[in-house]
PDB file as gemmi writes it, atoms N, CA and C in Angstrom:
CRYST1    1.000    1.000    1.000  90.00  90.00  90.00 P 1                      
ATOM      1  N   MET A   1      -5.109 -50.222   2.807  1.00  0.00           N  
ATOM      2  CA  MET A   1      -4.811 -49.836   1.441  1.00  0.00           C  
ATOM      3  C   MET A   1      -5.416 -48.474   1.128  1.00  0.00           C  
ATOM      4  N   ARG A   2      -6.651 -48.289   1.549  1.00  0.00           N  
ATOM      5  CA  ARG A   2      -7.352 -47.043   1.274  1.00  0.00           C  
ATOM      6  C   ARG A   2      -6.671 -45.850   1.963  1.00  0.00           C  
ATOM      7  N   ARG A   3      -6.239 -46.063   3.215  1.00  0.00           N  
ATOM      8  CA  ARG A   3      -5.568 -45.006   3.961  1.00  0.00           C  
ATOM      9  C   ARG A   3      -4.249 -44.628   3.282  1.00  0.00           C  
ATOM     10  N   HIS A   4      -3.513 -45.630   2.800  1.00  0.00           N  
ATOM     11  CA  HIS A   4      -2.252 -45.387   2.108  1.00  0.00           C  
ATOM     12  C   HIS A   4      -2.489 -44.582   0.838  1.00  0.00           C  
ATOM     13  N   LEU A   5      -3.534 -44.895   0.097  1.00  0.00           N  
ATOM     14  CA  LEU A   5      -3.868 -44.184  -1.127  1.00  0.00           C  
ATOM     15  C   LEU A   5      -4.222 -42.737  -0.828  1.00  0.00           C  
ATOM     16  N   THR A   6      -4.966 -42.492   0.234  1.00  0.00           N  
ATOM     17  CA  THR A   6      -5.341 -41.136   0.606  1.00  0.00           C  
ATOM     18  C   THR A   6      -4.115 -40.328   1.006  1.00  0.00           C  
ATOM     19  N   ARG A   7      -3.206 -40.922   1.763  1.00  0.00           N  
ATOM     20  CA  ARG A   7      -1.971 -40.234   2.138  1.00  0.00           C  
ATOM     21  C   ARG A   7      -1.129 -39.900   0.914  1.00  0.00           C  
ATOM     22  N   SER A   8      -1.067 -40.807  -0.031  1.00  0.00           N  
ATOM     23  CA  SER A   8      -0.299 -40.573  -1.249  1.00  0.00           C  
ATOM     24  C   SER A   8      -0.889 -39.418  -2.040  1.00  0.00           C  
ATOM     25  N   LYS A   9      -2.199 -39.394  -2.163  1.00  0.00           N  
ATOM     26  CA  LYS A   9      -2.850 -38.295  -2.889  1.00  0.00           C  
ATOM     27  C   LYS A   9      -2.618 -36.969  -2.177  1.00  0.00           C  
ATOM     28  N   THR A  10      -2.736 -36.952  -0.867  1.00  0.00           N  
ATOM     29  CA  THR A  10      -2.518 -35.739  -0.094  1.00  0.00           C  
ATOM     30  C   THR A  10      -1.084 -35.256  -0.257  1.00  0.00           C  
ATOM     31  N   ALA A  11      -0.138 -36.164  -0.164  1.00  0.00           N  
ATOM     32  CA  ALA A  11       1.274 -35.797  -0.322  1.00  0.00           C  
ATOM     33  C   ALA A  11       1.533 -35.237  -1.716  1.00  0.00           C  
ATOM     34  N   LEU A  12       0.968 -35.845  -2.723  1.00  0.00           N  
ATOM     35  CA  LEU A  12       1.147 -35.374  -4.094  1.00  0.00           C  
ATOM     36  C   LEU A  12       0.571 -33.971  -4.268  1.00  0.00           C  
ATOM     37  N   ILE A  13      -0.581 -33.716  -3.692  1.00  0.00           N  
ATOM     38  CA  ILE A  13      -1.197 -32.391  -3.788  1.00  0.00           C  
ATOM     39  C   ILE A  13      -0.341 -31.349  -3.067  1.00  0.00           C  
ATOM     40  N   VAL A  14       0.145 -31.681  -1.886  1.00  0.00           N  
ATOM     41  CA  VAL A  14       0.985 -30.752  -1.123  1.00  0.00           C  
ATOM     42  C   VAL A  14       2.273 -30.446  -1.890  1.00  0.00           C  
ATOM     43  N   ILE A  15       2.911 -31.459  -2.429  1.00  0.00           N  
ATOM     44  CA  ILE A  15       4.149 -31.261  -3.188  1.00  0.00           C  
ATOM     45  C   ILE A  15       3.892 -30.398  -4.411  1.00  0.00           C  
ATOM     46  N   THR A  16       2.831 -30.683  -5.146  1.00  0.00           N  
ATOM     47  CA  THR A  16       2.510 -29.917  -6.346  1.00  0.00           C  
ATOM     48  C   THR A  16       2.252 -28.454  -6.016  1.00  0.00           C  
ATOM     49  N   LEU A  17       1.451 -28.203  -4.999  1.00  0.00           N  
ATOM     50  CA  LEU A  17       1.155 -26.823  -4.617  1.00  0.00           C  
ATOM     51  C   LEU A  17       2.392 -26.092  -4.120  1.00  0.00           C  
ATOM     52  N   THR A  18       3.212 -26.769  -3.347  1.00  0.00           N  
ATOM     53  CA  THR A  18       4.422 -26.133  -2.830  1.00  0.00           C  
ATOM     54  C   THR A  18       5.363 -25.757  -3.969  1.00  0.00           C  
ATOM     55  N   LEU A  19       5.582 -26.665  -4.892  1.00  0.00           N  
ATOM     56  CA  LEU A  19       6.462 -26.365  -6.015  1.00  0.00           C  
ATOM     57  C   LEU A  19       5.891 -25.270  -6.909  1.00  0.00           C  
ATOM     58  N   ALA A  20       4.580 -25.273  -7.087  1.00  0.00           N  
ATOM     59  CA  ALA A  20       3.948 -24.250  -7.926  1.00  0.00           C  
ATOM     60  C   ALA A  20       4.053 -22.870  -7.292  1.00  0.00           C  
ATOM     61  N   LEU A  21       3.962 -22.797  -5.978  1.00  0.00           N  
ATOM     62  CA  LEU A  21       3.982 -21.513  -5.295  1.00  0.00           C  
ATOM     63  C   LEU A  21       5.387 -20.983  -5.050  1.00  0.00           C  
ATOM     64  N   CYS A  22       6.391 -21.816  -5.160  1.00  0.00           N  
ATOM     65  CA  CYS A  22       7.748 -21.408  -4.805  1.00  0.00           C  
ATOM     66  C   CYS A  22       8.655 -21.162  -5.998  1.00  0.00           C  
ATOM     67  N   GLN A  23       8.098 -20.977  -7.128  1.00  0.00           N  
ATOM     68  CA  GLN A  23       8.910 -20.696  -8.291  1.00  0.00           C  
ATOM     69  C   GLN A  23       9.387 -19.251  -8.266  1.00  0.00           C  
ATOM     70  N   PRO A  24      10.623 -18.979  -8.692  1.00  0.00           N  
ATOM     71  CA  PRO A  24      11.092 -17.605  -8.754  1.00  0.00           C  
ATOM     72  C   PRO A  24      10.221 -16.792  -9.698  1.00  0.00           C  
ATOM     73  N   VAL A  25       9.971 -15.560  -9.324  1.00  0.00           N  
ATOM     74  CA  VAL A  25       9.110 -14.689 -10.105  1.00  0.00           C  
ATOM     75  C   VAL A  25       9.911 -13.466 -10.505  1.00  0.00           C  
ATOM     76  N   SER A  26       9.754 -13.045 -11.725  1.00  0.00           N  
ATOM     77  CA  SER A  26      10.429 -11.856 -12.204  1.00  0.00           C  
ATOM     78  C   SER A  26       9.422 -10.716 -12.277  1.00  0.00           C  
ATOM     79  N   ALA A  27       9.594  -9.719 -11.432  1.00  0.00           N  
ATOM     80  CA  ALA A  27       8.666  -8.590 -11.396  1.00  0.00           C  
ATOM     81  C   ALA A  27       9.126  -7.505 -12.367  1.00  0.00           C  
ATOM     82  N   GLN A  28       8.182  -6.743 -12.886  1.00  0.00           N  
ATOM     83  CA  GLN A  28       8.492  -5.666 -13.816  1.00  0.00           C  
ATOM     84  C   GLN A  28       9.044  -4.439 -13.090  1.00  0.00           C  
ATOM     85  N   GLN A  29       8.509  -4.142 -11.924  1.00  0.00           N  
ATOM     86  CA  GLN A  29       8.929  -2.967 -11.181  1.00  0.00           C  
ATOM     87  C   GLN A  29       9.728  -3.386  -9.970  1.00  0.00           C  
ATOM     88  N   ARG A  30      10.606  -2.520  -9.529  1.00  0.00           N  
ATOM     89  CA  ARG A  30      11.440  -2.827  -8.372  1.00  0.00           C  
ATOM     90  C   ARG A  30      10.901  -2.148  -7.114  1.00  0.00           C  
ATOM     91  N   GLU A  31       9.610  -2.099  -6.983  1.00  0.00           N  
ATOM     92  CA  GLU A  31       8.993  -1.508  -5.800  1.00  0.00           C  
ATOM     93  C   GLU A  31       8.819  -2.585  -4.738  1.00  0.00           C  
ATOM     94  N   PRO A  32       8.787  -2.173  -3.465  1.00  0.00           N  
ATOM     95  CA  PRO A  32       8.561  -3.159  -2.399  1.00  0.00           C  
ATOM     96  C   PRO A  32       7.219  -3.869  -2.564  1.00  0.00           C  
ATOM     97  N   ILE A  33       7.184  -5.141  -2.244  1.00  0.00           N  
ATOM     98  CA  ILE A  33       5.972  -5.945  -2.364  1.00  0.00           C  
ATOM     99  C   ILE A  33       4.904  -5.469  -1.382  1.00  0.00           C  
ATOM    100  N   THR A  34       5.299  -5.253  -0.142  1.00  0.00           N  
ATOM    101  CA  THR A  34       4.338  -4.884   0.904  1.00  0.00           C  
ATOM    102  C   THR A  34       4.169  -3.381   1.025  1.00  0.00           C  
ATOM    103  N   GLY A  35       4.968  -2.610   0.309  1.00  0.00           N  
ATOM    104  CA  GLY A  35       4.916  -1.159   0.412  1.00  0.00           C  
ATOM    105  C   GLY A  35       5.998  -0.604   1.317  1.00  0.00           C  
ATOM    106  N   ASP A  36       6.696  -1.468   2.028  1.00  0.00           N  
ATOM    107  CA  ASP A  36       7.744  -1.060   2.952  1.00  0.00           C  
ATOM    108  C   ASP A  36       8.896  -2.053   2.843  1.00  0.00           C  
ATOM    109  N   ARG A  37      10.109  -1.549   2.672  1.00  0.00           N  
ATOM    110  CA  ARG A  37      11.281  -2.410   2.494  1.00  0.00           C  
ATOM    111  C   ARG A  37      11.512  -3.303   3.720  1.00  0.00           C  
ATOM    112  N   GLY A  38      11.348  -2.763   4.926  1.00  0.00           N  
ATOM    113  CA  GLY A  38      11.530  -3.547   6.138  1.00  0.00           C  
ATOM    114  C   GLY A  38      10.516  -4.679   6.242  1.00  0.00           C  
ATOM    115  N   SER A  39       9.276  -4.393   5.861  1.00  0.00           N  
ATOM    116  CA  SER A  39       8.243  -5.433   5.877  1.00  0.00           C  
ATOM    117  C   SER A  39       8.548  -6.523   4.854  1.00  0.00           C  
ATOM    118  N   ASP A  40       9.083  -6.120   3.702  1.00  0.00           N  
ATOM    119  CA  ASP A  40       9.483  -7.105   2.703  1.00  0.00           C  
ATOM    120  C   ASP A  40      10.541  -8.051   3.262  1.00  0.00           C  
ATOM    121  N   MET A  41      11.468  -7.500   4.037  1.00  0.00           N  
ATOM    122  CA  MET A  41      12.517  -8.333   4.626  1.00  0.00           C  
ATOM    123  C   MET A  41      11.929  -9.330   5.619  1.00  0.00           C  
ATOM    124  N   VAL A  42      10.963  -8.896   6.400  1.00  0.00           N  
ATOM    125  CA  VAL A  42      10.322  -9.789   7.372  1.00  0.00           C  
ATOM    126  C   VAL A  42       9.556 -10.896   6.645  1.00  0.00           C  
ATOM    127  N   VAL A  43       8.768 -10.528   5.623  1.00  0.00           N  
ATOM    128  CA  VAL A  43       8.007 -11.512   4.848  1.00  0.00           C  
ATOM    129  C   VAL A  43       8.954 -12.511   4.200  1.00  0.00           C  
ATOM    130  N   ASP A  44      10.060 -12.004   3.675  1.00  0.00           N  
ATOM    131  CA  ASP A  44      11.042 -12.870   3.038  1.00  0.00           C  
ATOM    132  C   ASP A  44      11.642 -13.853   4.044  1.00  0.00           C  
ATOM    133  N   LEU A  45      12.042 -13.350   5.199  1.00  0.00           N  
ATOM    134  CA  LEU A  45      12.684 -14.194   6.211  1.00  0.00           C  
ATOM    135  C   LEU A  45      11.726 -15.217   6.826  1.00  0.00           C  
ATOM    136  N   VAL A  46      10.498 -14.803   7.113  1.00  0.00           N  
ATOM    137  CA  VAL A  46       9.556 -15.652   7.836  1.00  0.00           C  
ATOM    138  C   VAL A  46       8.766 -16.581   6.919  1.00  0.00           C  
ATOM    139  N   LEU A  47       8.461 -16.145   5.710  1.00  0.00           N  
ATOM    140  CA  LEU A  47       7.591 -16.919   4.833  1.00  0.00           C  
ATOM    141  C   LEU A  47       8.294 -17.462   3.588  1.00  0.00           C  
ATOM    142  N   VAL A  48       8.925 -16.576   2.825  1.00  0.00           N  
ATOM    143  CA  VAL A  48       9.457 -16.967   1.511  1.00  0.00           C  
ATOM    144  C   VAL A  48      10.670 -17.885   1.631  1.00  0.00           C  
ATOM    145  N   ARG A  49      11.607 -17.574   2.503  1.00  0.00           N  
ATOM    146  CA  ARG A  49      12.808 -18.412   2.628  1.00  0.00           C  
ATOM    147  C   ARG A  49      12.484 -19.821   3.109  1.00  0.00           C  
ATOM    148  N   PRO A  50      11.652 -19.974   4.147  1.00  0.00           N  
ATOM    149  CA  PRO A  50      11.300 -21.347   4.549  1.00  0.00           C  
ATOM    150  C   PRO A  50      10.582 -22.121   3.429  1.00  0.00           C  
ATOM    151  N   LEU A  51       9.710 -21.456   2.684  1.00  0.00           N  
ATOM    152  CA  LEU A  51       9.058 -22.125   1.556  1.00  0.00           C  
ATOM    153  C   LEU A  51      10.077 -22.495   0.484  1.00  0.00           C  
ATOM    154  N   GLY A  52      11.093 -21.663   0.309  1.00  0.00           N  
ATOM    155  CA  GLY A  52      12.158 -21.982  -0.641  1.00  0.00           C  
ATOM    156  C   GLY A  52      12.947 -23.206  -0.228  1.00  0.00           C  
ATOM    157  N   ILE A  53      13.181 -23.343   1.076  1.00  0.00           N  
ATOM    158  CA  ILE A  53      13.880 -24.531   1.575  1.00  0.00           C  
ATOM    159  C   ILE A  53      13.028 -25.775   1.330  1.00  0.00           C  
ATOM    160  N   VAL A  54      11.735 -25.671   1.603  1.00  0.00           N  
ATOM    161  CA  VAL A  54      10.814 -26.792   1.358  1.00  0.00           C  
ATOM    162  C   VAL A  54      10.802 -27.136  -0.125  1.00  0.00           C  
ATOM    163  N   ALA A  55      10.733 -26.121  -0.983  1.00  0.00           N  
ATOM    164  CA  ALA A  55      10.719 -26.362  -2.435  1.00  0.00           C  
ATOM    165  C   ALA A  55      12.012 -27.031  -2.893  1.00  0.00           C  
ATOM    166  N   THR A  56      13.138 -26.641  -2.313  1.00  0.00           N  
ATOM    167  CA  THR A  56      14.420 -27.254  -2.671  1.00  0.00           C  
ATOM    168  C   THR A  56      14.455 -28.723  -2.266  1.00  0.00           C  
ATOM    169  N   VAL A  57      13.993 -29.026  -1.061  1.00  0.00           N  
ATOM    170  CA  VAL A  57      13.969 -30.419  -0.586  1.00  0.00           C  
ATOM    171  C   VAL A  57      13.020 -31.262  -1.438  1.00  0.00           C  
ATOM    172  N   LEU A  58      11.825 -30.731  -1.698  1.00  0.00           N  
ATOM    173  CA  LEU A  58      10.859 -31.475  -2.520  1.00  0.00           C  
ATOM    174  C   LEU A  58      11.338 -31.609  -3.963  1.00  0.00           C  
ATOM    175  N   GLY A  59      11.987 -30.575  -4.474  1.00  0.00           N  
ATOM    176  CA  GLY A  59      12.545 -30.649  -5.829  1.00  0.00           C  
ATOM    177  C   GLY A  59      13.637 -31.694  -5.922  1.00  0.00           C  
ATOM    178  N   THR A  60      14.451 -31.796  -4.876  1.00  0.00           N  
ATOM    179  CA  THR A  60      15.501 -32.822  -4.839  1.00  0.00           C  
ATOM    180  C   THR A  60      14.887 -34.218  -4.822  1.00  0.00           C  
ATOM    181  N   ALA A  61      13.858 -34.398  -4.001  1.00  0.00           N  
ATOM    182  CA  ALA A  61      13.176 -35.703  -3.952  1.00  0.00           C  
ATOM    183  C   ALA A  61      12.534 -36.027  -5.298  1.00  0.00           C  
ATOM    184  N   GLY A  62      11.883 -35.042  -5.892  1.00  0.00           N  
ATOM    185  CA  GLY A  62      11.272 -35.248  -7.202  1.00  0.00           C  
ATOM    186  C   GLY A  62      12.302 -35.552  -8.274  1.00  0.00           C  
ATOM    187  N   PHE A  63      13.448 -34.877  -8.193  1.00  0.00           N  
ATOM    188  CA  PHE A  63      14.530 -35.123  -9.143  1.00  0.00           C  
ATOM    189  C   PHE A  63      15.009 -36.568  -9.061  1.00  0.00           C  
ATOM    190  N   ILE A  64      15.172 -37.065  -7.843  1.00  0.00           N  
ATOM    191  CA  ILE A  64      15.622 -38.449  -7.658  1.00  0.00           C  
ATOM    192  C   ILE A  64      14.592 -39.426  -8.218  1.00  0.00           C  
ATOM    193  N   VAL A  65      13.323 -39.164  -7.948  1.00  0.00           N  
ATOM    194  CA  VAL A  65      12.258 -40.031  -8.473  1.00  0.00           C  
ATOM    195  C   VAL A  65      12.216 -39.969 -10.003  1.00  0.00           C  
ATOM    196  N   ALA A  66      12.500 -38.804 -10.569  1.00  0.00           N  
ATOM    197  CA  ALA A  66      12.418 -38.624 -12.020  1.00  0.00           C  
ATOM    198  C   ALA A  66      13.648 -39.143 -12.773  1.00  0.00           C  
ATOM    199  N   LEU A  67      14.725 -39.469 -12.074  1.00  0.00           N  
ATOM    200  CA  LEU A  67      15.960 -39.911 -12.742  1.00  0.00           C  
ATOM    201  C   LEU A  67      15.767 -41.041 -13.763  1.00  0.00           C  
ATOM    202  N   PRO A  68      14.967 -42.063 -13.461  1.00  0.00           N  
ATOM    203  CA  PRO A  68      14.804 -43.111 -14.472  1.00  0.00           C  
ATOM    204  C   PRO A  68      14.205 -42.607 -15.789  1.00  0.00           C  
ATOM    205  N   PHE A  69      13.538 -41.467 -15.739  1.00  0.00           N  
ATOM    206  CA  PHE A  69      12.930 -40.924 -16.949  1.00  0.00           C  
ATOM    207  C   PHE A  69      13.804 -39.860 -17.603  1.00  0.00           C  
ATOM    208  N   THR A  70      14.587 -39.140 -16.800  1.00  0.00           N  
ATOM    209  CA  THR A  70      15.409 -38.068 -17.356  1.00  0.00           C  
ATOM    210  C   THR A  70      16.734 -38.561 -17.929  1.00  0.00           C  
ATOM    211  N   VAL A  71      17.266 -39.656 -17.383  1.00  0.00           N  
ATOM    212  CA  VAL A  71      18.542 -40.180 -17.892  1.00  0.00           C  
ATOM    213  C   VAL A  71      18.405 -40.626 -19.348  1.00  0.00           C  
ATOM    214  N   PRO A  72      17.421 -41.448 -19.701  1.00  0.00           N  
ATOM    215  CA  PRO A  72      17.317 -41.864 -21.104  1.00  0.00           C  
ATOM    216  C   PRO A  72      17.019 -40.714 -22.062  1.00  0.00           C  
ATOM    217  N   SER A  73      16.307 -39.687 -21.582  1.00  0.00           N  
ATOM    218  CA  SER A  73      15.955 -38.574 -22.468  1.00  0.00           C  
ATOM    219  C   SER A  73      17.046 -37.510 -22.520  1.00  0.00           C  
ATOM    220  N   GLY A  74      18.049 -37.615 -21.656  1.00  0.00           N  
ATOM    221  CA  GLY A  74      19.146 -36.652 -21.658  1.00  0.00           C  
ATOM    222  C   GLY A  74      18.772 -35.309 -21.036  1.00  0.00           C  
ATOM    223  N   SER A  75      17.748 -35.303 -20.201  1.00  0.00           N  
ATOM    224  CA  SER A  75      17.301 -34.037 -19.614  1.00  0.00           C  
ATOM    225  C   SER A  75      17.630 -33.929 -18.121  1.00  0.00           C  
ATOM    226  N   VAL A  76      18.633 -34.667 -17.668  1.00  0.00           N  
ATOM    227  CA  VAL A  76      19.005 -34.655 -16.253  1.00  0.00           C  
ATOM    228  C   VAL A  76      19.449 -33.256 -15.835  1.00  0.00           C  
ATOM    229  N   GLU A  77      20.300 -32.626 -16.621  1.00  0.00           N  
ATOM    230  CA  GLU A  77      20.829 -31.302 -16.270  1.00  0.00           C  
ATOM    231  C   GLU A  77      19.718 -30.248 -16.218  1.00  0.00           C  
ATOM    232  N   ASP A  78      18.831 -30.257 -17.206  1.00  0.00           N  
ATOM    233  CA  ASP A  78      17.723 -29.289 -17.214  1.00  0.00           C  
ATOM    234  C   ASP A  78      16.805 -29.496 -16.016  1.00  0.00           C  
ATOM    235  N   THR A  79      16.506 -30.749 -15.703  1.00  0.00           N  
ATOM    236  CA  THR A  79      15.640 -31.052 -14.571  1.00  0.00           C  
ATOM    237  C   THR A  79      16.293 -30.627 -13.267  1.00  0.00           C  
ATOM    238  N   ALA A  80      17.579 -30.905 -13.105  1.00  0.00           N  
ATOM    239  CA  ALA A  80      18.288 -30.509 -11.887  1.00  0.00           C  
ATOM    240  C   ALA A  80      18.312 -28.993 -11.742  1.00  0.00           C  
ATOM    241  N   ARG A  81      18.539 -28.288 -12.837  1.00  0.00           N  
ATOM    242  CA  ARG A  81      18.588 -26.832 -12.788  1.00  0.00           C  
ATOM    243  C   ARG A  81      17.239 -26.236 -12.368  1.00  0.00           C  
ATOM    244  N   GLU A  82      16.151 -26.758 -12.928  1.00  0.00           N  
ATOM    245  CA  GLU A  82      14.823 -26.216 -12.634  1.00  0.00           C  
ATOM    246  C   GLU A  82      14.290 -26.641 -11.278  1.00  0.00           C  
ATOM    247  N   TRP A  83      14.485 -27.894 -10.898  1.00  0.00           N  
ATOM    248  CA  TRP A  83      13.878 -28.430  -9.676  1.00  0.00           C  
ATOM    249  C   TRP A  83      14.736 -28.252  -8.433  1.00  0.00           C  
ATOM    250  N   ILE A  84      16.057 -28.134  -8.612  1.00  0.00           N  
ATOM    251  CA  ILE A  84      16.942 -27.987  -7.468  1.00  0.00           C  
ATOM    252  C   ILE A  84      17.657 -26.639  -7.508  1.00  0.00           C  
ATOM    253  N   GLY A  85      18.292 -26.348  -8.615  1.00  0.00           N  
ATOM    254  CA  GLY A  85      19.109 -25.140  -8.727  1.00  0.00           C  
ATOM    255  C   GLY A  85      18.336 -23.837  -8.576  1.00  0.00           C  
ATOM    256  N   ALA A  86      17.211 -23.711  -9.262  1.00  0.00           N  
ATOM    257  CA  ALA A  86      16.443 -22.463  -9.207  1.00  0.00           C  
ATOM    258  C   ALA A  86      15.895 -22.184  -7.800  1.00  0.00           C  
ATOM    259  N   PRO A  87      15.241 -23.157  -7.141  1.00  0.00           N  
ATOM    260  CA  PRO A  87      14.787 -22.873  -5.774  1.00  0.00           C  
ATOM    261  C   PRO A  87      15.945 -22.636  -4.797  1.00  0.00           C  
ATOM    262  N   LEU A  88      17.046 -23.354  -4.992  1.00  0.00           N  
ATOM    263  CA  LEU A  88      18.214 -23.179  -4.130  1.00  0.00           C  
ATOM    264  C   LEU A  88      18.781 -21.766  -4.278  1.00  0.00           C  
ATOM    265  N   GLU A  89      18.919 -21.322  -5.517  1.00  0.00           N  
ATOM    266  CA  GLU A  89      19.420 -19.971  -5.768  1.00  0.00           C  
ATOM    267  C   GLU A  89      18.465 -18.919  -5.207  1.00  0.00           C  
ATOM    268  N   TYR A  90      17.177 -19.095  -5.435  1.00  0.00           N  
ATOM    269  CA  TYR A  90      16.187 -18.137  -4.962  1.00  0.00           C  
ATOM    270  C   TYR A  90      16.171 -18.062  -3.431  1.00  0.00           C  
ATOM    271  N   THR A  91      16.434 -19.163  -2.779  1.00  0.00           N  
ATOM    272  CA  THR A  91      16.409 -19.198  -1.320  1.00  0.00           C  
ATOM    273  C   THR A  91      17.683 -18.635  -0.704  1.00  0.00           C  
ATOM    274  N   PHE A  92      18.840 -18.977  -1.243  1.00  0.00           N  
ATOM    275  CA  PHE A  92      20.093 -18.660  -0.575  1.00  0.00           C  
ATOM    276  C   PHE A  92      20.981 -17.644  -1.280  1.00  0.00           C  
ATOM    277  N   ASN A  93      20.648 -17.215  -2.483  1.00  0.00           N  
ATOM    278  CA  ASN A  93      21.564 -16.362  -3.232  1.00  0.00           C  
ATOM    279  C   ASN A  93      20.913 -15.050  -3.671  1.00  0.00           C  
ATOM    280  N   ARG A  94      20.125 -14.447  -2.804  1.00  0.00           N  
ATOM    281  CA  ARG A  94      19.568 -13.129  -3.102  1.00  0.00           C  
ATOM    282  C   ARG A  94      19.489 -12.335  -1.816  1.00  0.00           C  
ATOM    283  N   PRO A  95      19.560 -11.003  -1.936  1.00  0.00           N  
ATOM    284  CA  PRO A  95      19.491 -10.166  -0.735  1.00  0.00           C  
ATOM    285  C   PRO A  95      18.135 -10.312  -0.039  1.00  0.00           C  
ATOM    286  N   LEU A  96      18.134 -10.189   1.271  1.00  0.00           N  
ATOM    287  CA  LEU A  96      16.916 -10.278   2.064  1.00  0.00           C  
ATOM    288  C   LEU A  96      15.943  -9.178   1.644  1.00  0.00           C  
ATOM    289  N   GLY A  97      14.724  -9.554   1.320  1.00  0.00           N  
ATOM    290  CA  GLY A  97      13.699  -8.601   0.920  1.00  0.00           C  
ATOM    291  C   GLY A  97      13.680  -8.279  -0.556  1.00  0.00           C  
ATOM    292  N   ASN A  98      14.639  -8.797  -1.309  1.00  0.00           N  
ATOM    293  CA  ASN A  98      14.682  -8.572  -2.758  1.00  0.00           C  
ATOM    294  C   ASN A  98      14.156  -9.828  -3.435  1.00  0.00           C  
ATOM    295  N   PHE A  99      13.036  -9.717  -4.116  1.00  0.00           N  
ATOM    296  CA  PHE A  99      12.388 -10.874  -4.717  1.00  0.00           C  
ATOM    297  C   PHE A  99      12.685 -11.023  -6.207  1.00  0.00           C  
ATOM    298  N   ASP A 100      13.535 -10.154  -6.753  1.00  0.00           N  
ATOM    299  CA  ASP A 100      13.761 -10.125  -8.196  1.00  0.00           C  
ATOM    300  C   ASP A 100      15.117 -10.640  -8.641  1.00  0.00           C  
ATOM    301  N   THR A 101      16.175 -10.244  -7.946  1.00  0.00           N  
ATOM    302  CA  THR A 101      17.519 -10.523  -8.439  1.00  0.00           C  
ATOM    303  C   THR A 101      18.303 -11.395  -7.467  1.00  0.00           C  
ATOM    304  N   CYS A 102      19.243 -12.155  -8.032  1.00  0.00           N  
ATOM    305  CA  CYS A 102      20.082 -13.073  -7.253  1.00  0.00           C  
ATOM    306  C   CYS A 102      21.546 -12.816  -7.554  1.00  0.00           C  
ATOM    307  N   GLY A 103      22.394 -13.228  -6.665  1.00  0.00           N  
ATOM    308  CA  GLY A 103      23.837 -13.180  -6.876  1.00  0.00           C  
ATOM    309  C   GLY A 103      24.445 -11.813  -6.728  1.00  0.00           C  
ATOM    310  N   ALA A 104      25.780 -11.788  -6.727  1.00  0.00           N  
ATOM    311  CA  ALA A 104      26.515 -10.536  -6.587  1.00  0.00           C  
ATOM    312  C   ALA A 104      26.329  -9.626  -7.792  1.00  0.00           C  
ATOM    313  N   ASP A 105      26.095 -10.229  -8.969  1.00  0.00           N  
ATOM    314  CA  ASP A 105      25.896  -9.434 -10.180  1.00  0.00           C  
ATOM    315  C   ASP A 105      24.436  -9.018 -10.392  1.00  0.00           C  
ATOM    316  N   ARG A 106      23.566  -9.416  -9.461  1.00  0.00           N  
ATOM    317  CA  ARG A 106      22.138  -9.066  -9.457  1.00  0.00           C  
ATOM    318  C   ARG A 106      21.433  -9.466 -10.756  1.00  0.00           C  
ATOM    319  N   HIS A 107      21.677 -10.701 -11.201  1.00  0.00           N  
ATOM    320  CA  HIS A 107      20.973 -11.238 -12.368  1.00  0.00           C  
ATOM    321  C   HIS A 107      19.573 -11.672 -11.948  1.00  0.00           C  
ATOM    322  N   PRO A 108      18.630 -11.737 -12.885  1.00  0.00           N  
ATOM    323  CA  PRO A 108      17.273 -12.203 -12.537  1.00  0.00           C  
ATOM    324  C   PRO A 108      17.337 -13.630 -11.989  1.00  0.00           C  
ATOM    325  N   CYS A 109      16.642 -13.870 -10.896  1.00  0.00           N  
ATOM    326  CA  CYS A 109      16.636 -15.199 -10.274  1.00  0.00           C  
ATOM    327  C   CYS A 109      16.134 -16.261 -11.247  1.00  0.00           C  
ATOM    328  N   GLY A 110      16.820 -17.387 -11.280  1.00  0.00           N  
ATOM    329  CA  GLY A 110      16.427 -18.499 -12.132  1.00  0.00           C  
ATOM    330  C   GLY A 110      16.869 -18.387 -13.575  1.00  0.00           C  
ATOM    331  N   SER A 111      17.637 -17.350 -13.901  1.00  0.00           N  
ATOM    332  CA  SER A 111      18.017 -17.167 -15.299  1.00  0.00           C  
ATOM    333  C   SER A 111      19.312 -17.876 -15.676  1.00  0.00           C  
ATOM    334  N   ARG A 112      19.964 -18.519 -14.727  1.00  0.00           N  
ATOM    335  CA  ARG A 112      21.234 -19.202 -15.029  1.00  0.00           C  
ATOM    336  C   ARG A 112      21.053 -20.683 -15.077  1.00  0.00           C  
TER     337      ARG A 112                                                      
END                                                                             
């Protein structure tokens, strides 16, 4: 029982930290994060995109767990947009190395 409780706490902490760190961020300036556009692309491909995939999977799992609470309150659409849609868009719908804008119209990530 104790081991199961420890695993549950660890999993909850990992999920919380992952979701907190993978939220789309809107920067004020359009300068490269690392100081070099090519380096930004590498950081995006190796670090940010995989974390975005993890955030999308965890957000989907959290969304499913939260359904019994969101259906009665009528917040299913908002929860899906924030927990699944925003990380999905940030991961798959922005140019490589660009951390600010998404889509062909280059709207701020997470604003739709």
